[in-house]
PDB file of C-alpha atoms in Angstrom:
ATOM      1  CA  MET A   9       0.187   0.207   0.112  1.00  0.00           C
ATOM      2  CA  LEU A  10       3.004   2.598   0.649  1.00  0.00           C
ATOM      3  CA  GLY A  11       4.162   1.591  -2.833  1.00  0.00           C
ATOM      4  CA  LEU A  12       0.902   2.431  -4.356  1.00  0.00           C
ATOM      5  CA  ALA A  13       1.007   5.867  -2.225  1.00  0.00           C
ATOM      6  CA  GLY A  14       4.437   6.122  -3.999  1.00  0.00           C
ATOM      7  CA  VAL A  15       2.822   5.779  -7.361  1.00  0.00           C
ATOM      8  CA  PHE A  16       0.260   8.414  -6.661  1.00  0.00           C
ATOM      9  CA  VAL A  17       2.729  10.857  -5.658  1.00  0.00           C
ATOM     10  CA  LEU A  18       4.768  10.268  -9.052  1.00  0.00           C
ATOM     11  CA  LEU A  19       1.364  10.884 -10.821  1.00  0.00           C
ATOM     12  CA  GLN A  20       1.109  14.360  -8.847  1.00  0.00           C
ATOM     13  CA  ALA A  21      -1.900  13.136  -7.061  1.00  0.00           C
ATOM     14  CA  HIS A  22      -0.492  14.005  -3.495  1.00  0.00           C
ATOM     15  CA  PHE A  23      -3.851  14.193  -1.759  1.00  0.00           C
ATOM     16  CA  ILE A  24      -4.879  10.589  -2.841  1.00  0.00           C
ATOM     17  CA  ALA A  25      -1.116   9.475  -1.831  1.00  0.00           C
ATOM     18  CA  ILE A  26      -1.853  10.870   1.704  1.00  0.00           C
ATOM     19  CA  LEU A  27      -5.424   9.503   1.879  1.00  0.00           C
ATOM     20  CA  GLN A  28      -3.649   6.108   0.949  1.00  0.00           C
ATOM     21  CA  ILE A  29      -1.304   6.366   3.878  1.00  0.00           C
ATOM     22  CA  ILE A  30      -3.573   7.354   6.334  1.00  0.00           C
ATOM     23  CA  ILE A  31      -6.297   4.649   5.687  1.00  0.00           C
ATOM     24  CA  TYR A  32      -3.390   2.195   5.500  1.00  0.00           C
ATOM     25  CA  ALA A  33      -1.736   2.886   8.923  1.00  0.00           C
ATOM     26  CA  GLY A  34      -5.381   3.296  10.537  1.00  0.00           C
ATOM     27  CA  ALA A  35      -6.221  -0.159   9.162  1.00  0.00           C
ATOM     28  CA  ILE A  36      -2.631  -1.531  10.470  1.00  0.00           C
ATOM     29  CA  MET A  37      -3.240  -0.061  13.822  1.00  0.00           C
ATOM     30  CA  VAL A  38      -6.759  -1.604  14.123  1.00  0.00           C
ATOM     31  CA  LEU A  39      -5.408  -5.098  13.162  1.00  0.00           C
ATOM     32  CA  PHE A  40      -2.502  -4.756  15.857  1.00  0.00           C
ATOM     33  CA  MET A  41      -5.241  -3.817  18.499  1.00  0.00           C
ATOM     34  CA  PHE A  42      -7.433  -6.546  17.693  1.00  0.00           C
ATOM     35  CA  VAL A  43      -4.526  -9.025  17.807  1.00  0.00           C
ATOM     36  CA  ILE A  44      -3.301  -7.817  21.227  1.00  0.00           C
ATOM     37  CA  MET A  45      -6.997  -8.045  22.412  1.00  0.00           C
ATOM     38  CA  LEU A  46      -7.606 -11.426  21.214  1.00  0.00           C
ATOM     39  CA  LEU A  47      -4.430 -12.860  22.508  1.00  0.00           C
ATOM     40  CA  ASN A  48      -5.120 -11.756  26.154  1.00  0.00           C
ATOM     41  CA  LEU A  49      -1.853 -11.877  27.125  1.00  0.00           C
ATOM     42  CA  LYS A  50      -1.288 -12.000  30.869  1.00  0.00           C
ATOM     43  CA  GLY A  51       2.489 -12.409  31.138  1.00  0.00           C
ATOM     44  CA  LYS A  52       2.421 -15.622  32.425  1.00  0.00           C
ATOM     45  CA  GLY A  53       5.457 -18.017  32.197  1.00  0.00           C
ATOM     46  CA  GLU A  54       7.468 -15.738  30.111  1.00  0.00           C
ATOM     47  CA  ASP A  55      10.364 -17.501  28.596  1.00  0.00           C
ATOM     48  CA  GLU A  56      13.803 -15.975  29.584  1.00  0.00           C
ATOM     49  CA  LYS A  57      15.795 -17.040  26.632  1.00  0.00           C
ATOM     50  CA  TRP A  58      15.243 -13.975  24.366  1.00  0.00           C
ATOM     51  CA  ARG A  59      15.615 -11.727  27.350  1.00  0.00           C
ATOM     52  CA  SER A  60      19.704 -12.154  27.069  1.00  0.00           C
ATOM     53  CA  ARG A  61      21.457  -9.189  25.996  1.00  0.00           C
ATOM     54  CA  ASP A  62      23.621 -11.349  23.711  1.00  0.00           C
ATOM     55  CA  LYS A  63      20.683 -12.566  21.565  1.00  0.00           C
ATOM     56  CA  ASN A  64      19.061  -9.142  21.166  1.00  0.00           C
ATOM     57  CA  LEU A  65      22.240  -7.684  20.228  1.00  0.00           C
ATOM     58  CA  LEU A  66      22.757 -10.278  17.656  1.00  0.00           C
ATOM     59  CA  LEU A  67      19.102  -9.637  16.472  1.00  0.00           C
ATOM     60  CA  THR A  68      19.873  -5.891  16.210  1.00  0.00           C
ATOM     61  CA  VAL A  69      23.079  -6.117  14.365  1.00  0.00           C
ATOM     62  CA  LEU A  70      21.796  -8.693  11.858  1.00  0.00           C
ATOM     63  CA  SER A  71      18.764  -6.450  11.277  1.00  0.00           C
ATOM     64  CA  GLY A  72      21.003  -3.403  11.045  1.00  0.00           C
ATOM     65  CA  LEU A  73      22.834  -5.308   8.549  1.00  0.00           C
ATOM     66  CA  LEU A  74      19.778  -6.259   6.489  1.00  0.00           C
ATOM     67  CA  ALA A  75      18.341  -2.754   6.193  1.00  0.00           C
ATOM     68  CA  THR A  76      21.928  -1.286   5.129  1.00  0.00           C
ATOM     69  CA  GLY A  77      22.223  -3.932   2.359  1.00  0.00           C
ATOM     70  CA  VAL A  78      18.357  -3.461   1.329  1.00  0.00           C
ATOM     71  CA  LEU A  79      19.061   0.417   1.147  1.00  0.00           C
ATOM     72  CA  TYR A  80      22.471  -0.190  -0.819  1.00  0.00           C
ATOM     73  CA  LYS A  81      20.586  -1.897  -3.388  1.00  0.00           C
ATOM     74  CA  ILE A  82      17.858   0.283  -3.702  1.00  0.00           C
ATOM     75  CA  ILE A  83      20.256   3.258  -4.354  1.00  0.00           C
ATOM     76  CA  ASP A  84      22.253   1.273  -6.497  1.00  0.00           C
ATOM     77  CA  ILE A  85      19.144   0.250  -8.899  1.00  0.00           C
ATOM     78  CA  ILE A  86      17.936   4.050  -8.760  1.00  0.00           C
ATOM     79  CA  ASN A  87      21.665   5.298  -9.740  1.00  0.00           C
ATOM     80  CA  ALA A  88      21.805   2.730 -12.515  1.00  0.00           C
ATOM     81  CA  GLY A  89      18.306   3.311 -14.284  1.00  0.00           C
ATOM     82  CA  ASP A  90      17.901   5.689 -17.038  1.00  0.00           C
ATOM     83  CA  PHE A  91      14.501   6.929 -16.747  1.00  0.00           C
ATOM     84  CA  ASN A  92      12.312   8.505 -19.137  1.00  0.00           C
ATOM     85  CA  SER A  93       9.827  11.371 -18.158  1.00  0.00           C
ATOM     86  CA  PRO A  94       6.345   9.661 -18.094  1.00  0.00           C
ATOM     87  CA  ALA A  95       3.165  11.039 -19.697  1.00  0.00           C
ATOM     88  CA  LEU A  96       1.524  13.755 -17.508  1.00  0.00           C
ATOM     89  CA  PRO A  97      -1.870  12.980 -16.167  1.00  0.00           C
ATOM     90  CA  PRO A  98      -4.422  15.632 -16.523  1.00  0.00           C
ATOM     91  CA  GLU A  99      -4.242  18.860 -14.284  1.00  0.00           C
ATOM     92  CA  THR A 100      -7.074  17.798 -12.091  1.00  0.00           C
ATOM     93  CA  PHE A 101      -5.957  14.424 -11.730  1.00  0.00           C
ATOM     94  CA  GLY A 102      -5.861  13.492  -7.678  1.00  0.00           C
ATOM     95  CA  THR A 103      -7.200  17.033  -6.507  1.00  0.00           C
ATOM     96  CA  VAL A 104      -9.690  17.521  -3.603  1.00  0.00           C
ATOM     97  CA  ARG A 105     -12.123  18.710  -5.890  1.00  0.00           C
ATOM     98  CA  GLU A 106     -11.965  16.102  -8.393  1.00  0.00           C
ATOM     99  CA  VAL A 107     -12.029  13.300  -5.709  1.00  0.00           C
ATOM    100  CA  GLY A 108     -15.167  14.846  -4.309  1.00  0.00           C
ATOM    101  CA  THR A 109     -16.752  15.404  -7.402  1.00  0.00           C
ATOM    102  CA  ILE A 110     -16.329  11.840  -8.628  1.00  0.00           C
ATOM    103  CA  LEU A 111     -17.077  10.219  -5.373  1.00  0.00           C
ATOM    104  CA  PHE A 112     -20.685  12.179  -4.689  1.00  0.00           C
ATOM    105  CA  THR A 113     -21.683  11.828  -8.347  1.00  0.00           C
ATOM    106  CA  GLU A 114     -20.489   8.525 -10.259  1.00  0.00           C
ATOM    107  CA  PHE A 115     -19.832   6.782  -7.045  1.00  0.00           C
ATOM    108  CA  VAL A 116     -22.273   7.842  -4.475  1.00  0.00           C
ATOM    109  CA  LEU A 117     -24.054   4.419  -4.076  1.00  0.00           C
ATOM    110  CA  PRO A 118     -20.973   2.515  -3.208  1.00  0.00           C
ATOM    111  CA  PHE A 119     -19.894   5.329  -1.004  1.00  0.00           C
ATOM    112  CA  GLU A 120     -23.113   5.288   1.117  1.00  0.00           C
ATOM    113  CA  VAL A 121     -23.291   1.270   0.953  1.00  0.00           C
ATOM    114  CA  ALA A 122     -19.592   1.281   2.394  1.00  0.00           C
ATOM    115  CA  SER A 123     -20.693   3.982   5.186  1.00  0.00           C
ATOM    116  CA  ILE A 124     -23.593   1.884   6.168  1.00  0.00           C
ATOM    117  CA  LEU A 125     -21.513  -1.333   6.365  1.00  0.00           C
ATOM    118  CA  LEU A 126     -18.928   0.472   8.506  1.00  0.00           C
ATOM    119  CA  LEU A 127     -21.686   1.793  10.759  1.00  0.00           C
ATOM    120  CA  VAL A 128     -23.268  -1.625  11.107  1.00  0.00           C
ATOM    121  CA  ALA A 129     -20.140  -3.152  11.941  1.00  0.00           C
ATOM    122  CA  MET A 130     -19.143  -0.181  14.529  1.00  0.00           C
ATOM    123  CA  ILE A 131     -22.548  -0.948  16.315  1.00  0.00           C
ATOM    124  CA  GLY A 132     -22.119  -4.758  16.410  1.00  0.00           C
ATOM    125  CA  ALA A 133     -18.581  -4.180  17.802  1.00  0.00           C
ATOM    126  CA  VAL A 134     -20.072  -2.128  20.562  1.00  0.00           C
ATOM    127  CA  VAL A 135     -22.813  -4.507  21.239  1.00  0.00           C
ATOM    128  CA  LEU A 136     -20.178  -7.452  21.518  1.00  0.00           C
ATOM    129  CA  ALA A 137     -17.588  -5.382  23.703  1.00  0.00           C
ATOM    130  CA  LYS A 138     -20.972  -4.393  26.098  1.00  0.00           C
ATOM    131  CA  SER A 139     -22.162  -8.134  26.433  1.00  0.00           C
ATOM    132  CA  LYS A 140     -18.673  -9.369  27.449  1.00  0.00           C
ATOM    133  CA  VAL A 141     -18.473  -6.683  30.040  1.00  0.00           C
ATOM    134  CA  ASP A 142     -21.941  -7.363  31.504  1.00  0.00           C
TER     135      ASP A 142
END
């Protein structure tokens, strides 16, 4: 999804790129929250084997080397390429006005269906959470 946001930036559709990142980050955050809530971690019987400083140091060094290698390869690919300028999109492509116009004219039914679906899911989540508390 972040790659798709990068494509929108290259197409000069900065608004759509920012929306893509915000929605993606929100979805991942909600996913993490659900996983943490459903795992019901209590901290009983934690393994001490991964608490050792030596193993944490080894993982840190290996992760750093991997990240450095990936960044080096990306920079190498970017510097080696001969990029041609792409065809320019229309001036109004990706602007807030254009997105709003299309969203509320051509795609008003899918927009409303998605909003009702989200509302029903939110009400269902509240009902399920409230029944567990009671």
